[in-house]
Tab-separated table of C-alpha atoms in Angstrom:
chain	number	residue	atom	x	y	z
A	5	UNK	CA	90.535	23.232	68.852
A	6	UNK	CA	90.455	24.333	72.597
A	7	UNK	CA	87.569	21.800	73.243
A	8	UNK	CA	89.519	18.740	71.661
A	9	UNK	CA	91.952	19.490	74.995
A	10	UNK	CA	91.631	17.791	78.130
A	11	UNK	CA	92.756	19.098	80.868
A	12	UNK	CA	95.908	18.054	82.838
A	13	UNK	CA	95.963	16.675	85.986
A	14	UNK	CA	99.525	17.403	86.954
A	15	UNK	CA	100.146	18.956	90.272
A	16	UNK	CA	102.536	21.514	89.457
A	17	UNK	CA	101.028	23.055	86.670
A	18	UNK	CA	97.824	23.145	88.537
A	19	UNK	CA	99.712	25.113	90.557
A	20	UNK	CA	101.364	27.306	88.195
A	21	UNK	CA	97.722	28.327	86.772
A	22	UNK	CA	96.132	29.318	90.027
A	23	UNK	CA	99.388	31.344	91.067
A	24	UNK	CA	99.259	32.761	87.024
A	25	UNK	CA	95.464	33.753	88.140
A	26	UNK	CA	95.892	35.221	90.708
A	27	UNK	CA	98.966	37.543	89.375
A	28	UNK	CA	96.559	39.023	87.125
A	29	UNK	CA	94.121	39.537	89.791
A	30	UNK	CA	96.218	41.306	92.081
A	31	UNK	CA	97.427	43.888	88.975
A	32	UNK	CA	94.082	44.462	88.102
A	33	UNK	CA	92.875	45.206	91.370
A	34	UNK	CA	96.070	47.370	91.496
A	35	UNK	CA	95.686	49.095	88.667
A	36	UNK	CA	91.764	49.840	89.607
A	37	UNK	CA	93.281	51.621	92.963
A	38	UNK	CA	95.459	54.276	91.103
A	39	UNK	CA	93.424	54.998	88.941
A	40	UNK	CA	90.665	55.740	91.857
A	41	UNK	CA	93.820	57.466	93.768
A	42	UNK	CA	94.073	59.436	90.161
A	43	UNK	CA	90.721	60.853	90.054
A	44	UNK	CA	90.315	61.235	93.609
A	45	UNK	CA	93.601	63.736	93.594
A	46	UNK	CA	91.803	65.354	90.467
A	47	UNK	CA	88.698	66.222	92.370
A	48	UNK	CA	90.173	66.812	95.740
A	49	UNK	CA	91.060	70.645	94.588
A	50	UNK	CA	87.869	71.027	92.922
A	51	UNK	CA	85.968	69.839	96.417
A	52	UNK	CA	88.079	72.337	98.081
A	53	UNK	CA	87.313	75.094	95.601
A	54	UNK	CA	83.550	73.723	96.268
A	55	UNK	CA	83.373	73.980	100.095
A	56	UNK	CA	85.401	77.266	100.168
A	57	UNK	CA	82.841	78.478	97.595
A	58	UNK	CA	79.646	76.925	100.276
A	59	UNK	CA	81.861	78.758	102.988
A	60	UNK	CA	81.828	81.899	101.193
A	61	UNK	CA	78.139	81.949	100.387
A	62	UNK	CA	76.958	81.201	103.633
A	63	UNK	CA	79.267	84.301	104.666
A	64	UNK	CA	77.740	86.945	102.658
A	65	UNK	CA	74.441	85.862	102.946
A	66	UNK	CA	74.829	85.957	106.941
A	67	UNK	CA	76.103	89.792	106.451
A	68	UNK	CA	73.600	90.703	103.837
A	69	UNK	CA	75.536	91.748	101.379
A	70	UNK	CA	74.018	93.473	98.119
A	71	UNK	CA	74.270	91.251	95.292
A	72	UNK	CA	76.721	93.902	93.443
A	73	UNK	CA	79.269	92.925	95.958
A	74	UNK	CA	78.207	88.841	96.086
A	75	UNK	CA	78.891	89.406	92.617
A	76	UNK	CA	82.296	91.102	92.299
A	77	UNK	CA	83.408	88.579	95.810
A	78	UNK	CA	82.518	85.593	93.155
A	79	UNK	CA	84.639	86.687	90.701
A	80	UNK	CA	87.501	87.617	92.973
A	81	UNK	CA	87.629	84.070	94.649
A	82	UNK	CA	87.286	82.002	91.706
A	83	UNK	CA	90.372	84.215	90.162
A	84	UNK	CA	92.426	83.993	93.301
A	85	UNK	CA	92.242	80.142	93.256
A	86	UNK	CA	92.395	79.337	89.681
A	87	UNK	CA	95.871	81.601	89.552
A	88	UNK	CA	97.273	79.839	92.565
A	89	UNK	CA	95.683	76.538	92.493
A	90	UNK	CA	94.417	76.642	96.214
A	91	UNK	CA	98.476	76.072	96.553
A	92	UNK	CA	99.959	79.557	98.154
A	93	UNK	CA	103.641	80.006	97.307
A	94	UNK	CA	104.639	80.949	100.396
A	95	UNK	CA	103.566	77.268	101.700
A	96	UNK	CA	105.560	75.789	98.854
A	97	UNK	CA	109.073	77.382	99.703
A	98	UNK	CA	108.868	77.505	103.079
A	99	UNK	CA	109.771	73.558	103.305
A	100	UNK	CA	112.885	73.823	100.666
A	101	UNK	CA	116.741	74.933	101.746
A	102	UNK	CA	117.587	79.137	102.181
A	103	UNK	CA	120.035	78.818	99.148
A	104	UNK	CA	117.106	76.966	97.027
A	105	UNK	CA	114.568	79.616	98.158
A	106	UNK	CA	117.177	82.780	97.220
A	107	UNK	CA	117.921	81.128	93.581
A	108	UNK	CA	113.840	80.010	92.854
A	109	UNK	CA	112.988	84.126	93.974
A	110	UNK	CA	115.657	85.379	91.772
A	111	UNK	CA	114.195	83.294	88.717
A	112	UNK	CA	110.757	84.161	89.520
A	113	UNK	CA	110.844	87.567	90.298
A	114	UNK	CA	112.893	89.000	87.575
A	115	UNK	CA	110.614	91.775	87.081
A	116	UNK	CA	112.196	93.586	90.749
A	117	UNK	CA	115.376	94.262	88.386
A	118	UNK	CA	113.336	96.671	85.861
A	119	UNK	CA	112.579	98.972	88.409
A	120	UNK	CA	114.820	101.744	87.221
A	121	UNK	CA	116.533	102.913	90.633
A	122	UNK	CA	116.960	99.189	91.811
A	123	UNK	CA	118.169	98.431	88.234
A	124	UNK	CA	121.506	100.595	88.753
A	125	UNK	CA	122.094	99.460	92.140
A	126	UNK	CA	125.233	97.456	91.167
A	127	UNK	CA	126.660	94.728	93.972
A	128	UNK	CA	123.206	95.001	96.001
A	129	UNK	CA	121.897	91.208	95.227
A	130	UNK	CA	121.551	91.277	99.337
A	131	UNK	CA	119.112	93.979	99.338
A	132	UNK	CA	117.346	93.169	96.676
A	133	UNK	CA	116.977	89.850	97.908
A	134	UNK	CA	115.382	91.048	100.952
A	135	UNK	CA	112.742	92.666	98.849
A	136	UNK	CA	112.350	89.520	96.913
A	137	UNK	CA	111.595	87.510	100.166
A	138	UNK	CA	109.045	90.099	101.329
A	139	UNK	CA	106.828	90.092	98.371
A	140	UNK	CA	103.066	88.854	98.548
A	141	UNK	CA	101.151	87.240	95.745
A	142	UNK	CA	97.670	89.271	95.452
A	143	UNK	CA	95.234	89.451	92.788
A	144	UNK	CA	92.858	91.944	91.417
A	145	UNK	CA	89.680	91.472	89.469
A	146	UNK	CA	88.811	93.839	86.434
A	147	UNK	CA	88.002	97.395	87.598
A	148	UNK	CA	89.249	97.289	91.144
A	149	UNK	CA	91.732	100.655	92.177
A	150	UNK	CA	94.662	99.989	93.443
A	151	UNK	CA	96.143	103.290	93.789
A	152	UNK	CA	93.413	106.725	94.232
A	153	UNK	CA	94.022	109.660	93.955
A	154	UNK	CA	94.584	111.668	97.335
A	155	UNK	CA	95.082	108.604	99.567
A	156	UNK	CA	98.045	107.304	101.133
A	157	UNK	CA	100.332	105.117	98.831
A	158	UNK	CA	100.233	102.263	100.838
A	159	UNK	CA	102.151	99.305	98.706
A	160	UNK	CA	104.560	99.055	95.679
A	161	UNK	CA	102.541	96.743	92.906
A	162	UNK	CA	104.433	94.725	90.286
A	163	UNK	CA	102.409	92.946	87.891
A	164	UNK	CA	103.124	89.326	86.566
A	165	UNK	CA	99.824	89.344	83.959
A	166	UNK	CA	97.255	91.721	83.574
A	167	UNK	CA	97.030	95.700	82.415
A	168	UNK	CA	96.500	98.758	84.075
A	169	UNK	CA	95.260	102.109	83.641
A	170	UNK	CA	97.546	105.014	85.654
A	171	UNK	CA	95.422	108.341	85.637
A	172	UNK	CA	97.364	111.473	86.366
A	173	UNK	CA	95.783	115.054	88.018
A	174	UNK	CA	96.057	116.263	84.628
A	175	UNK	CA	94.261	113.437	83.112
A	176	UNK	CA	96.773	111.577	81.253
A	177	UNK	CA	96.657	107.804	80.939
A	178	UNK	CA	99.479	105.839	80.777
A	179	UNK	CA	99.017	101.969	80.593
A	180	UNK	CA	100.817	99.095	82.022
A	181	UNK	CA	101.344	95.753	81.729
A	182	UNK	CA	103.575	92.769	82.784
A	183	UNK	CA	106.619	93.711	84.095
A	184	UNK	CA	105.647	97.366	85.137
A	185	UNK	CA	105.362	98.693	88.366
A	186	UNK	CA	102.895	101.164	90.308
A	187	UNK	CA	103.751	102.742	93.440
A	188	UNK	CA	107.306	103.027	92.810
A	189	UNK	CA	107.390	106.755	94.729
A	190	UNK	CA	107.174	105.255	98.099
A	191	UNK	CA	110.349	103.143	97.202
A	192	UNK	CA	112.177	106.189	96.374
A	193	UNK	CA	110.848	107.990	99.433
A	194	UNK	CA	111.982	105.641	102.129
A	195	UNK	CA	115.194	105.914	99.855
A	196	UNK	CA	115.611	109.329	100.225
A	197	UNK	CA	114.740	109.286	103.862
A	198	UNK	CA	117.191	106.407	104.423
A	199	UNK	CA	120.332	108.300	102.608
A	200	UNK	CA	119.268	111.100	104.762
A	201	UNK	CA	120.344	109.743	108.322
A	202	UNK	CA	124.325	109.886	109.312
A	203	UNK	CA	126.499	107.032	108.097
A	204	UNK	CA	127.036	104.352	111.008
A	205	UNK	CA	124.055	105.682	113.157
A	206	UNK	CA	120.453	104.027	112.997
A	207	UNK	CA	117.644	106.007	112.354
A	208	UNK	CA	114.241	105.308	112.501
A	209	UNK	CA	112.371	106.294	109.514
A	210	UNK	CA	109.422	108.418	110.532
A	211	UNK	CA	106.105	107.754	109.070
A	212	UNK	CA	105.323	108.316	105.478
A	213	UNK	CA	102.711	110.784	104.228
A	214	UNK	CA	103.272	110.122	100.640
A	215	UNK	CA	99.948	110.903	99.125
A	216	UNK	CA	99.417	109.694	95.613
A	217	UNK	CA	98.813	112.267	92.509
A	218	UNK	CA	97.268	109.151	90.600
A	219	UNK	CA	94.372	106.559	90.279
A	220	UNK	CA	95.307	103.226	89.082
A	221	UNK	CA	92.788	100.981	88.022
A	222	UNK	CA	92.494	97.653	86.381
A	223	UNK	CA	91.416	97.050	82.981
A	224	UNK	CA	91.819	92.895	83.139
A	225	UNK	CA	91.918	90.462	86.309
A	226	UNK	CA	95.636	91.299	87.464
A	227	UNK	CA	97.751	88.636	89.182
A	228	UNK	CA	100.465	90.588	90.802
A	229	UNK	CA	103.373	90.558	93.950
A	230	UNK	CA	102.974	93.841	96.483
A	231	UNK	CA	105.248	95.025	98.712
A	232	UNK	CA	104.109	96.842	101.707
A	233	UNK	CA	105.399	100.132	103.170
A	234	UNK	CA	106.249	97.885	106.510
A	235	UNK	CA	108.495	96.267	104.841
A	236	UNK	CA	110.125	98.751	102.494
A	237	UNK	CA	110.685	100.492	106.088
A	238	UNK	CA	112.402	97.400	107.618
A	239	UNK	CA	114.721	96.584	104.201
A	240	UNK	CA	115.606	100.021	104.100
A	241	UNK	CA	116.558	100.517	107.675
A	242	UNK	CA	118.521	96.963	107.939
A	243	UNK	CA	120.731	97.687	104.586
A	244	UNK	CA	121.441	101.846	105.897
A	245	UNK	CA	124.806	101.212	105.496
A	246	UNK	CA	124.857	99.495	101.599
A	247	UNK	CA	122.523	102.961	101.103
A	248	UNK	CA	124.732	104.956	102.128
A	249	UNK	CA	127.334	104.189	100.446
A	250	UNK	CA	128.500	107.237	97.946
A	251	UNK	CA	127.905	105.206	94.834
A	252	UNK	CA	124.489	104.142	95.626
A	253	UNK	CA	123.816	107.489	96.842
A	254	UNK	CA	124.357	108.788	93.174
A	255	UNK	CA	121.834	106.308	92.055
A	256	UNK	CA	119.185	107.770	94.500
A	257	UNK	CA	120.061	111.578	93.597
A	258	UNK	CA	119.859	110.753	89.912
A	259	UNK	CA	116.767	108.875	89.757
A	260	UNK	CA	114.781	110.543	92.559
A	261	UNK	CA	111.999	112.845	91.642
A	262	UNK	CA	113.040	114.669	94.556
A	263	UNK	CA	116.328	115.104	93.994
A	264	UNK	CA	115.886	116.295	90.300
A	265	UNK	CA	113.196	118.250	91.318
A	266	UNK	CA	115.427	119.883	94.302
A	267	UNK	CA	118.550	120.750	91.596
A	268	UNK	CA	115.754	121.948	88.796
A	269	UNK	CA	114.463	124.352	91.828
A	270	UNK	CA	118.471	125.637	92.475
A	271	UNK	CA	119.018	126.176	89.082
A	272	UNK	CA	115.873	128.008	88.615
A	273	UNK	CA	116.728	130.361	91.573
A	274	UNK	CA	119.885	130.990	90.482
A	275	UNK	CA	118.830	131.846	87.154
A	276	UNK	CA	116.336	134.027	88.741
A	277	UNK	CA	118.787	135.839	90.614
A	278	UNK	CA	121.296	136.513	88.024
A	279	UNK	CA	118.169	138.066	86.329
A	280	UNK	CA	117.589	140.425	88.558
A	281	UNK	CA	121.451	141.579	89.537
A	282	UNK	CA	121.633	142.179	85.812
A	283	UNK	CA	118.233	143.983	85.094
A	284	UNK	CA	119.250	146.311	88.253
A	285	UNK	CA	122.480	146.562	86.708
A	286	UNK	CA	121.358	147.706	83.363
A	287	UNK	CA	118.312	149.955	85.159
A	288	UNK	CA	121.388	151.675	87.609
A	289	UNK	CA	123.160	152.663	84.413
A	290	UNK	CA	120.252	153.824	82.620
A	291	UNK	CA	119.326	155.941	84.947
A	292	UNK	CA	122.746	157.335	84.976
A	293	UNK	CA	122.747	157.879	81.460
A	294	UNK	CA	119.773	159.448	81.789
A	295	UNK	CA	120.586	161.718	84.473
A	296	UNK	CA	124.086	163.005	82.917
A	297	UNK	CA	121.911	163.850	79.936
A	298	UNK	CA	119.246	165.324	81.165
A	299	UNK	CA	120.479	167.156	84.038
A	300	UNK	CA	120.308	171.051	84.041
A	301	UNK	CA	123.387	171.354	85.597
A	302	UNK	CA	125.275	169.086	83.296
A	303	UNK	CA	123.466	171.043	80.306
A	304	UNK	CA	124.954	174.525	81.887
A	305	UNK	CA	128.281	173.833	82.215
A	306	UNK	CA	129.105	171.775	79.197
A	307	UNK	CA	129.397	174.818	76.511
A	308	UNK	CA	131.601	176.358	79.523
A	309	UNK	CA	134.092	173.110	80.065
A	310	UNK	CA	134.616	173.190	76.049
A	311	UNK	CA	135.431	177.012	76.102
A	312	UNK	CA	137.906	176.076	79.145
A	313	UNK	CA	139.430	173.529	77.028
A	314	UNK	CA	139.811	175.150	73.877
A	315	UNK	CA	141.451	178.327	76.035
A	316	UNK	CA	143.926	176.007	77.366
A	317	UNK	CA	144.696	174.210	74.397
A	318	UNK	CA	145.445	177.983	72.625
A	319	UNK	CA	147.484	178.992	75.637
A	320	UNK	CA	149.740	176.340	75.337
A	321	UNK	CA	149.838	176.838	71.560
A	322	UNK	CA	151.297	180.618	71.816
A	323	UNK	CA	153.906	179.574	74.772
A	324	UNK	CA	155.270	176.740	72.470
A	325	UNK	CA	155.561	179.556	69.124
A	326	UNK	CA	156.980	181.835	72.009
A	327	UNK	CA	159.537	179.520	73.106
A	328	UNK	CA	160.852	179.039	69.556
């Protein structure tokens, strides 16, 4: 049927047929350019992962590095970008509003309110804030040590995904996962050292030599936040006040190692000492028991005393039937 039409030579819908035309043009060519755009943003990341990776290479191949190390530095960059996205957090808040930043850090890091002696800390949302706003995103690939034994505790490590393995001296094992915390002793010890100094005076916190009892090792890749003892120094000295307060200073004394461990030691003492006043108490009579019975002296004269007493007792006998 479409060749038994002729076609029309009217002006105006000429017209209308070329402008039609070239409509469809234009959204086609339109459409072509976001979807290049599209792909383009899709592969922009991965050409950044890509160069960063070249950048890397030619890195440890300029230092020589064994290929144990080119191995495990592999692993660890290709974790660190595929949990962040080659996007860094810190980037992405730092352009939004204060109040926007506090309420995003209070949804995301939930996991600062399960630390037991923050948990009781009622009415300090300001210092807890501050910790919030210090934290730094870090990762871990499987087997690295965060914590070893006889080093300096030099962080506080709460983990978002991943599992650990917490070694004691003793060689118990205690695992954790998301939502746990390592490191939580130097928290406590800047605590202690904080509630410490005199109420309205500012002290400066001398520096820690908290050594850890503990290895902590991973058993998956860990994606984690760590606080650093810097910064557990400069929370704890701006909020000396809120710490001082008697009410958070019960908190401290009742979850602090220190603390319990200082009242088990006074209890123990005492204990001890009440011990040993009543074993020389017992020991002082004993011995005077043992003297009175024993002693030649007593043995002599106690025949002698009874006579005495019997004598009197007769004497006063006869002057009572004399009397009547």
């Amino acid at each position: 049927m479409a060749g038994n039409q002729a076609p029309s030579y009217f002006v105006w819908e000429v017209l209308f047929t070329m402008c039609i035309m070239a409509l469809g043009l234009l959204l086609l060519a339109l459409l072509i350019g976001n979807i290049q755009g599209f792909f383009q943003s899709l592969g922009m990341r991965r050409l950044e992962m890509i160069c960063r990776g070249r950048d890397v290479e030619q890195w440890m191949r300029g230092r020589r590095l064994p290929e144990d190390l080119k191995r495990r530095v592999r692993v660890a960059e290709w974790y660190s970008w595929h949990a962040t996205m080659g996007v860094p957090e810190s980037m992405v808040l730092k352009n939004l509003p204060e109040d926007l930043q506090t309420d995003i850090r209070r949804h995301l890091y939930k996991f600062v309110n399960k630390v037991p002696i923050l948990s009781l800390m009622d009415g300090g949302e300001p210092f807890l804030d501050a910790i919030r706003e210090r934290l730094i995103q870090t990762t871990y690939i499987k087997g690295s040590r965060i914590l070893s034994q006889g080093d300096l505790v030099q962080k506080m490590v709460f983990i978002m995904r991943g599992k650990l393995e917490s070694v004691g001296e003793d060689g118990s094992s205690v695992m954790l996962s998301e939502g746990d915390a390592c490191g939580e002793e130097l928290l406590r010890w800047y605590l202690e050292q904080s509630s410490e100094s005199k109420e309205g005076k500012q002290v400066k916190i001398q520096e820690h030599d908290l050594i850890s009892d503990r290895t902590v090792r991973c058993l998956t890749n860990l994606e984690a936040f760590s606080l650093d003892a810097k910064d557990i120094e400069e929370v704890t000295t701006r909020f000396s006040r809120f710490l001082q307060s008697p009410r958070v200073q019960q908190v401290i004394r009742y979850e602090s190692p220190y603390w319990r461990f200082l009242a088990a030691k006074r209890i123990q003492d005492a204990w001890r000492n009440m011990k040993k006043c009543l074993s020389q108490a017992n020991t002082t009579q004993n011995d005077y028991q043992t003297l009175r019975h024993e002693s030649p002296y007593g043995k002599s004269h106690r025949p002698n005393r009874i006579q005495i007493a019997w004598r009197n007792r007769k004497k006063s006998l006869r002057r009572a039937n004399a009397t009547q």
